[in-house]
Tab-separated table of N, CA and C in Angstrom:
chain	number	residue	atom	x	y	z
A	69	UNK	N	0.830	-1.198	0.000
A	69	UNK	CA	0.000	0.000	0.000
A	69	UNK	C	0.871	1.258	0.000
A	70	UNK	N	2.003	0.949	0.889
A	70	UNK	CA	2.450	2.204	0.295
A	70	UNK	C	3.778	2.251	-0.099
A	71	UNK	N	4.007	1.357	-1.145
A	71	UNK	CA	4.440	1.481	-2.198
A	71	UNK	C	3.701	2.041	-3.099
A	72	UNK	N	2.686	1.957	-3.436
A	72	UNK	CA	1.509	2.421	-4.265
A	72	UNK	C	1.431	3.690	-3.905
A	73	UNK	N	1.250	3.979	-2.697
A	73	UNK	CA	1.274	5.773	-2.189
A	73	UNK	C	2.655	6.080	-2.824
A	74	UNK	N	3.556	6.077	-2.883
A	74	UNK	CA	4.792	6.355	-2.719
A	74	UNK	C	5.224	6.641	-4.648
A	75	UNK	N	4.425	5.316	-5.459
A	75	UNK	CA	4.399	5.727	-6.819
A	75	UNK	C	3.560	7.052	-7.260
A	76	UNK	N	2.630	7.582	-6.418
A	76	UNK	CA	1.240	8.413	-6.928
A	76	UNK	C	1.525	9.615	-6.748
A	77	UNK	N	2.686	9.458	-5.120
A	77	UNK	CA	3.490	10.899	-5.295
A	77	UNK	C	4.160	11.711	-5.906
A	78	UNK	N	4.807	10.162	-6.409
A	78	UNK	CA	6.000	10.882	-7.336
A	78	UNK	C	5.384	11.107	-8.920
A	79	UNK	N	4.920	10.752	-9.122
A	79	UNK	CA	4.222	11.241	-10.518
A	79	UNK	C	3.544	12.383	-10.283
A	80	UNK	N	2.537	12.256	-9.471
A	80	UNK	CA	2.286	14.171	-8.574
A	80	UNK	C	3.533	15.140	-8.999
A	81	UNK	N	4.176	14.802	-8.394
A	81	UNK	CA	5.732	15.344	-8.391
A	81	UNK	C	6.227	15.918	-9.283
A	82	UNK	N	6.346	14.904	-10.235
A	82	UNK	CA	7.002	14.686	-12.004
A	82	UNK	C	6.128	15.473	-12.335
A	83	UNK	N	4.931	15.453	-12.473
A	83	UNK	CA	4.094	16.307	-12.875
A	83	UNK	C	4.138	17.758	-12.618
A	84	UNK	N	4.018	18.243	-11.094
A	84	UNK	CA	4.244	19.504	-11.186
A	84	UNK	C	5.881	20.080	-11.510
A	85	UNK	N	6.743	19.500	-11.373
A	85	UNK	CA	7.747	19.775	-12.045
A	85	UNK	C	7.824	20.212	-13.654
A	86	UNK	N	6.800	19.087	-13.968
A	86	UNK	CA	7.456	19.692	-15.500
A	86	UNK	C	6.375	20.703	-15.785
A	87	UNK	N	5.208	20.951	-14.992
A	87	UNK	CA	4.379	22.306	-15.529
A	87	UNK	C	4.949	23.169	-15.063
A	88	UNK	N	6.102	23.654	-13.741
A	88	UNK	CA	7.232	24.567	-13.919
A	88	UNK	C	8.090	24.614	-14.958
A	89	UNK	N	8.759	23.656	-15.269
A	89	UNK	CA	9.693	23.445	-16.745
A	89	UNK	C	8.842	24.388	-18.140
A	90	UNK	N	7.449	23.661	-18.479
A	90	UNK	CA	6.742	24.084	-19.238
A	90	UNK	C	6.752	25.572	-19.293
A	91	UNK	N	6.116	26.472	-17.887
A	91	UNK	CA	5.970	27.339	-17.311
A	91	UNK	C	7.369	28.547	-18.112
A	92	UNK	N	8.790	27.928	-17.577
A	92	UNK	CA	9.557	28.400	-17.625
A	92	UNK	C	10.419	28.367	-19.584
A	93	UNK	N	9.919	27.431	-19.927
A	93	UNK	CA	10.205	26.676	-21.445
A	93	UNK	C	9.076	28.255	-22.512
A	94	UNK	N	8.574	28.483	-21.824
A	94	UNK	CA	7.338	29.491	-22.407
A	94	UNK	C	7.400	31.011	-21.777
A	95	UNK	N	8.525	30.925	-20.944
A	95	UNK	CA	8.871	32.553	-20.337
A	95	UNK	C	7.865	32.978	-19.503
A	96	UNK	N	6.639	32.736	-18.796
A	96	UNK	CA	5.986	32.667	-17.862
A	96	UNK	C	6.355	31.861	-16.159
A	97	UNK	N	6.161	32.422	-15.095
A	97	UNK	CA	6.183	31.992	-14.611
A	97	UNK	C	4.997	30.931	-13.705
A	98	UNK	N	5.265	29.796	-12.866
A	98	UNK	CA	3.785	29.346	-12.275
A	98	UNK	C	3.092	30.001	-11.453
A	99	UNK	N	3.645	30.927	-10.828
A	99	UNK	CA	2.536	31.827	-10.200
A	99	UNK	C	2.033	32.565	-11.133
A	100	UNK	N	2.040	32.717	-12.428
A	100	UNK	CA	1.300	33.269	-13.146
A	100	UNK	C	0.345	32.622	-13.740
A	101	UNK	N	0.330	31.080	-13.827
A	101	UNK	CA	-0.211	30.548	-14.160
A	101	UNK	C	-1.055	30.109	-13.363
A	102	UNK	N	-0.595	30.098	-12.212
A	102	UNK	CA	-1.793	29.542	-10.571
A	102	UNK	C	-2.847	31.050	-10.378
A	103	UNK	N	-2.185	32.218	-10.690
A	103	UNK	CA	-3.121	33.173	-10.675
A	103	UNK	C	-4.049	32.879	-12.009
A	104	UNK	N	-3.765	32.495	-12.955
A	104	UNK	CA	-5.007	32.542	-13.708
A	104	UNK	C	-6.297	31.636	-13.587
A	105	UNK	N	-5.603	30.964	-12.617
A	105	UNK	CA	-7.212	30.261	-12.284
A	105	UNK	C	-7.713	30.889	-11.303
A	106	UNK	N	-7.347	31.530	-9.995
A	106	UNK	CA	-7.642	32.268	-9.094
A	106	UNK	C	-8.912	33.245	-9.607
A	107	UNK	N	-8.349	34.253	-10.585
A	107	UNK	CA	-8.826	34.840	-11.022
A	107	UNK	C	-9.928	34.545	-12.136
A	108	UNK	N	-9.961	33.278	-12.913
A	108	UNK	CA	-11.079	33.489	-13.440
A	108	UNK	C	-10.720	33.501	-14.699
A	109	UNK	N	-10.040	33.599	-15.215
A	109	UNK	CA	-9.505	34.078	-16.494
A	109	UNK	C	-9.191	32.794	-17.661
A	110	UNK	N	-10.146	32.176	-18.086
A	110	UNK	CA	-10.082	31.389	-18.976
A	110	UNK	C	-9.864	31.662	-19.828
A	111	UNK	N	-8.909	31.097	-21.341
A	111	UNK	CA	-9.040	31.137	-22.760
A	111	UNK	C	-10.127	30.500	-23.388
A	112	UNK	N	-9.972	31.013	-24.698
A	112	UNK	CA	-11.302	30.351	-25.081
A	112	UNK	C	-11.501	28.702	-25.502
A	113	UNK	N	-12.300	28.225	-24.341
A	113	UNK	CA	-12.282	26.885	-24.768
A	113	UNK	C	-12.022	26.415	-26.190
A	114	UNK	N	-11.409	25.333	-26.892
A	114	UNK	CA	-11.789	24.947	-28.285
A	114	UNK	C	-11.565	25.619	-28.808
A	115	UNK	N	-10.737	26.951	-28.594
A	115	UNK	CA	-10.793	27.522	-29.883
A	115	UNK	C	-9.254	27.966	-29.864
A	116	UNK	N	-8.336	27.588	-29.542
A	116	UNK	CA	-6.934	27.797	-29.629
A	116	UNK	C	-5.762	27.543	-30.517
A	117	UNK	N	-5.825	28.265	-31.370
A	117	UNK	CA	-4.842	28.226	-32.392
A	117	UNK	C	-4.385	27.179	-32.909
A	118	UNK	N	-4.168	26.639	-34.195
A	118	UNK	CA	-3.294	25.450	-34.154
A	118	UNK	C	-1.918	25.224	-34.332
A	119	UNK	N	-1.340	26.547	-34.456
A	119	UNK	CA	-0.173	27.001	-33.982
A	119	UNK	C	0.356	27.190	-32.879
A	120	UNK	N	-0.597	27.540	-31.979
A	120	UNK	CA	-0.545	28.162	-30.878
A	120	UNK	C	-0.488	26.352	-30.212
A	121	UNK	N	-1.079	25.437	-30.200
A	121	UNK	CA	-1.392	23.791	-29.523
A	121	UNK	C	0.179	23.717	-29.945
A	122	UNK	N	0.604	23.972	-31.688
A	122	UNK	CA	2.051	23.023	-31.939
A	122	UNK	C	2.913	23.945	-30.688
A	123	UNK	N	2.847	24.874	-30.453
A	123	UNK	CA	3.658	25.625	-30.033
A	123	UNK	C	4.290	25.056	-28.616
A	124	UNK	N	2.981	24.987	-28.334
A	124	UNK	CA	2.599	24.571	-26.570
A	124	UNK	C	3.001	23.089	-26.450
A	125	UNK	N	2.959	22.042	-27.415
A	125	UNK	CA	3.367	20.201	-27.464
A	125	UNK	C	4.579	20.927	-27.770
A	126	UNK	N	5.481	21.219	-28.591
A	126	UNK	CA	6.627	21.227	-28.545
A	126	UNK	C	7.508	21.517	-27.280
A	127	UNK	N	6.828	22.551	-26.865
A	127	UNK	CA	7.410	23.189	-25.488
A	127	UNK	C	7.477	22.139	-24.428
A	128	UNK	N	6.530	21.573	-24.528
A	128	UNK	CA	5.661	20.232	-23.329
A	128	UNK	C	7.021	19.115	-24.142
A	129	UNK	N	7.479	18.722	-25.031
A	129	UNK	CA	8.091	17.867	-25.520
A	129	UNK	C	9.372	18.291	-24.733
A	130	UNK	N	9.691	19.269	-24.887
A	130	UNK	CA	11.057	19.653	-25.077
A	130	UNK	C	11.992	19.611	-23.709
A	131	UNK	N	10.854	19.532	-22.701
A	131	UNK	CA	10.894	19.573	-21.226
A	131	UNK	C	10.329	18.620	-20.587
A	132	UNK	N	9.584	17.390	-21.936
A	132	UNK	CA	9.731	16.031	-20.986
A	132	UNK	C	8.127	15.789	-20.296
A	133	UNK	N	7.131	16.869	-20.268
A	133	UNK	CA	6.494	17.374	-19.999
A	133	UNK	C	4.337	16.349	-21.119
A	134	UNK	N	4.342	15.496	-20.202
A	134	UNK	CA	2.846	14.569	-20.842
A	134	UNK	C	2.059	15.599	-20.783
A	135	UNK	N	1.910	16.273	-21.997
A	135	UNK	CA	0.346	17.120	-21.344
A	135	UNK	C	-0.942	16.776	-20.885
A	136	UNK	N	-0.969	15.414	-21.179
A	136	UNK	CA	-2.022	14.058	-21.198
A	136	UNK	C	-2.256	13.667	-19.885
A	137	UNK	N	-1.082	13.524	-19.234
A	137	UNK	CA	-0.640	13.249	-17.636
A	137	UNK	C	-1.347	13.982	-16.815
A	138	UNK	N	-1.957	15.781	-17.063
A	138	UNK	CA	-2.703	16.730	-16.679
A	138	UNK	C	-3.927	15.402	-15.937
A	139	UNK	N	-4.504	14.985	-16.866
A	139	UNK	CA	-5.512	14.270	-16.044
A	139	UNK	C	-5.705	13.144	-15.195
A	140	UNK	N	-4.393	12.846	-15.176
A	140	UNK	CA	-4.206	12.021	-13.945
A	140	UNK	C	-4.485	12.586	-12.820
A	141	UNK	N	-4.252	14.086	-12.642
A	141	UNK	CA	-4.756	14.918	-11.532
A	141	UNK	C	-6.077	14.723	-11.250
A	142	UNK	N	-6.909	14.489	-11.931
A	142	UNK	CA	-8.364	14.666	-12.001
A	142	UNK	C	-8.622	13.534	-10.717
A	143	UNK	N	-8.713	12.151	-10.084
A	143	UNK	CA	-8.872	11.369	-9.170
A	143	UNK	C	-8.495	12.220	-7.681
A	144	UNK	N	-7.469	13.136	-8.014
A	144	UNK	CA	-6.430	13.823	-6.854
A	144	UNK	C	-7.038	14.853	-6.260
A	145	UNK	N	-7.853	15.748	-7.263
A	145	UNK	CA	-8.616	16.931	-6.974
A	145	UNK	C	-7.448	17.761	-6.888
A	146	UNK	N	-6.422	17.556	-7.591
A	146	UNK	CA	-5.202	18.574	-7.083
A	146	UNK	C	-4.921	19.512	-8.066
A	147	UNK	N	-4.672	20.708	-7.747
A	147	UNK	CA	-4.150	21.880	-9.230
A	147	UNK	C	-2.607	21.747	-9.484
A	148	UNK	N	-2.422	21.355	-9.958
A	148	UNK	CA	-1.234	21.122	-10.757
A	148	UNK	C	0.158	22.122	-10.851
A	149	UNK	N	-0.841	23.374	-10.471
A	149	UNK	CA	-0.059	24.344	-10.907
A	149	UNK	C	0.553	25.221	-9.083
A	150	UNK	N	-0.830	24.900	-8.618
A	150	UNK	CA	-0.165	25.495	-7.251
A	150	UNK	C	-0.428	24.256	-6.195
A	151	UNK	N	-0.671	23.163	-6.050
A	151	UNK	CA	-0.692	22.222	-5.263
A	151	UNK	C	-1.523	22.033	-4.143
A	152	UNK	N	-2.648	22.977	-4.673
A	152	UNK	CA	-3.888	23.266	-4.006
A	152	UNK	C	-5.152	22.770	-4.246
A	153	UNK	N	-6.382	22.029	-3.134
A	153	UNK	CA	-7.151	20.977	-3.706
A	153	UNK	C	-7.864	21.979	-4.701
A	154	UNK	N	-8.677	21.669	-5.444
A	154	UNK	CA	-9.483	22.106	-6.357
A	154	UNK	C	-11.171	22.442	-5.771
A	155	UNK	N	-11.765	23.324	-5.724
A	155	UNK	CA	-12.699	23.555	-5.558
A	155	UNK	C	-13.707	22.741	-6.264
A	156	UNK	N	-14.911	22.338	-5.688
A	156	UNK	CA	-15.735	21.609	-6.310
A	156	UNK	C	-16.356	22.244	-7.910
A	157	UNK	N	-16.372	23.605	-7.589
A	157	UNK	CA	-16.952	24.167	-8.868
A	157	UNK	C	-15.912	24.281	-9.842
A	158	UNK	N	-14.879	24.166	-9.679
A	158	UNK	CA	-13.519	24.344	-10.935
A	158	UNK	C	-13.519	22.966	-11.822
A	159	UNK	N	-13.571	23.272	-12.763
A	159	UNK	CA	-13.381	22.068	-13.940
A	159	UNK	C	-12.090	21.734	-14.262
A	160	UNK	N	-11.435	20.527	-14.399
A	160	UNK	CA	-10.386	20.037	-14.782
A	160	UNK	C	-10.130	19.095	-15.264
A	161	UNK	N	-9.432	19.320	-16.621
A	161	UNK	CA	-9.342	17.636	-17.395
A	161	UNK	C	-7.563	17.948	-18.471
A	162	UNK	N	-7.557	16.877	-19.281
A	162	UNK	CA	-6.724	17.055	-19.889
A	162	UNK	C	-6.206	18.387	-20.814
A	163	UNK	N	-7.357	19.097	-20.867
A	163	UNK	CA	-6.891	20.506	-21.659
A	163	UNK	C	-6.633	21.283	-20.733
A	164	UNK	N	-6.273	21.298	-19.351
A	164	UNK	CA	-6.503	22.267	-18.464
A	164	UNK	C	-5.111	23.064	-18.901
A	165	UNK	N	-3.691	22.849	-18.737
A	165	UNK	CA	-2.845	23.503	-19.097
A	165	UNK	C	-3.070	24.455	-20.099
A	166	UNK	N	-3.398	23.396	-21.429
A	166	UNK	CA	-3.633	24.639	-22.607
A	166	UNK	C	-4.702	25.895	-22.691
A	167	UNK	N	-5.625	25.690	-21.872
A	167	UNK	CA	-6.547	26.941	-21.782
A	167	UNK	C	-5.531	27.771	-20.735
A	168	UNK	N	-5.216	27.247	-19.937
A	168	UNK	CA	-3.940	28.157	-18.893
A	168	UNK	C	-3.417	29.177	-19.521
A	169	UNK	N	-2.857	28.494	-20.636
A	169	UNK	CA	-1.849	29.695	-21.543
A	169	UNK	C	-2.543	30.172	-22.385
A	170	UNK	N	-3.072	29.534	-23.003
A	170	UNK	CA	-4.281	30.110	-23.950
A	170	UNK	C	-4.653	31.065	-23.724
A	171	UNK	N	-5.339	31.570	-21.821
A	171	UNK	CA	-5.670	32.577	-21.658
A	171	UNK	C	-4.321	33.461	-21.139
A	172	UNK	N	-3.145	33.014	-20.730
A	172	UNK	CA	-1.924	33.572	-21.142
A	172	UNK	C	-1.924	34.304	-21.915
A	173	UNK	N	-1.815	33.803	-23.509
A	173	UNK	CA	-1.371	34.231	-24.639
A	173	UNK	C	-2.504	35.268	-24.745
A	174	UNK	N	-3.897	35.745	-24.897
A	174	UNK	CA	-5.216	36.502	-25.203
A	174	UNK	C	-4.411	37.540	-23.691
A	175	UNK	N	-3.929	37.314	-22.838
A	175	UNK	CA	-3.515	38.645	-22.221
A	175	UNK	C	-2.185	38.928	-22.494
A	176	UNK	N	-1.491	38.489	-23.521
A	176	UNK	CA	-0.295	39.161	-24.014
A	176	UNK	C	0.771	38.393	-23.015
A	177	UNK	N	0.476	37.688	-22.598
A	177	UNK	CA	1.620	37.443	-21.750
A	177	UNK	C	2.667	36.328	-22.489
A	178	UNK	N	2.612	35.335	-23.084
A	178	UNK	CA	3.251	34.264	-24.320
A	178	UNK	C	2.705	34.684	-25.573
């Protein structure tokens, strides 16, 4: 059993590591990115560039970084970005990163 705890962490782990890497791979920092959920500030669902996705997998490549892995969080209730449980009303799934920056990028910030 907890060996099993002990694997779930560390992928936790791996995980928020490389959405710092990502974070930093894209000239943003994660408190900028933990504030954009704070605040509210979504990109527009579905509708994000397809330049803008290659942009963001390359970056996610380049640093090692599953963007897919995002929803492994989802069982955890955990934000990824600041290591804080998730509110019942906050939505989270595998696109969660890319709307992150998404709404990044629509405030000029990437």
């Amino acid at each position: 059993m907890a060996e099993k705890r002990d694997t779930k962490a560390r992928r936790l782990f791996e995980l928020f590591d490389g959405v710092g890497k990502l974070a930093a791979e894209l000239g943003v920092s994660k408190s900028v990115v933990s504030r954009w959920d704070s605040e509210g500030k979504r990109g527009n669902h579905g509708s994000v560039p397809t330049h803008y996705n290659l942009r963001v997998m390359e970056a996610a490549k380049r640093v090692g970084l599953d963007l897919y892995a995002v929803s492994a969080c989802l069982d955890e209730r955990i934000c990824p970005c600041c290591k804080r449980p998730l509110d019942a009303g906050m939505t989270f799934n595998r696109r969660y990163l890319l709307d992150v920056l998404a709404g990044l990028r629509e405030g000029g910030v990437v």
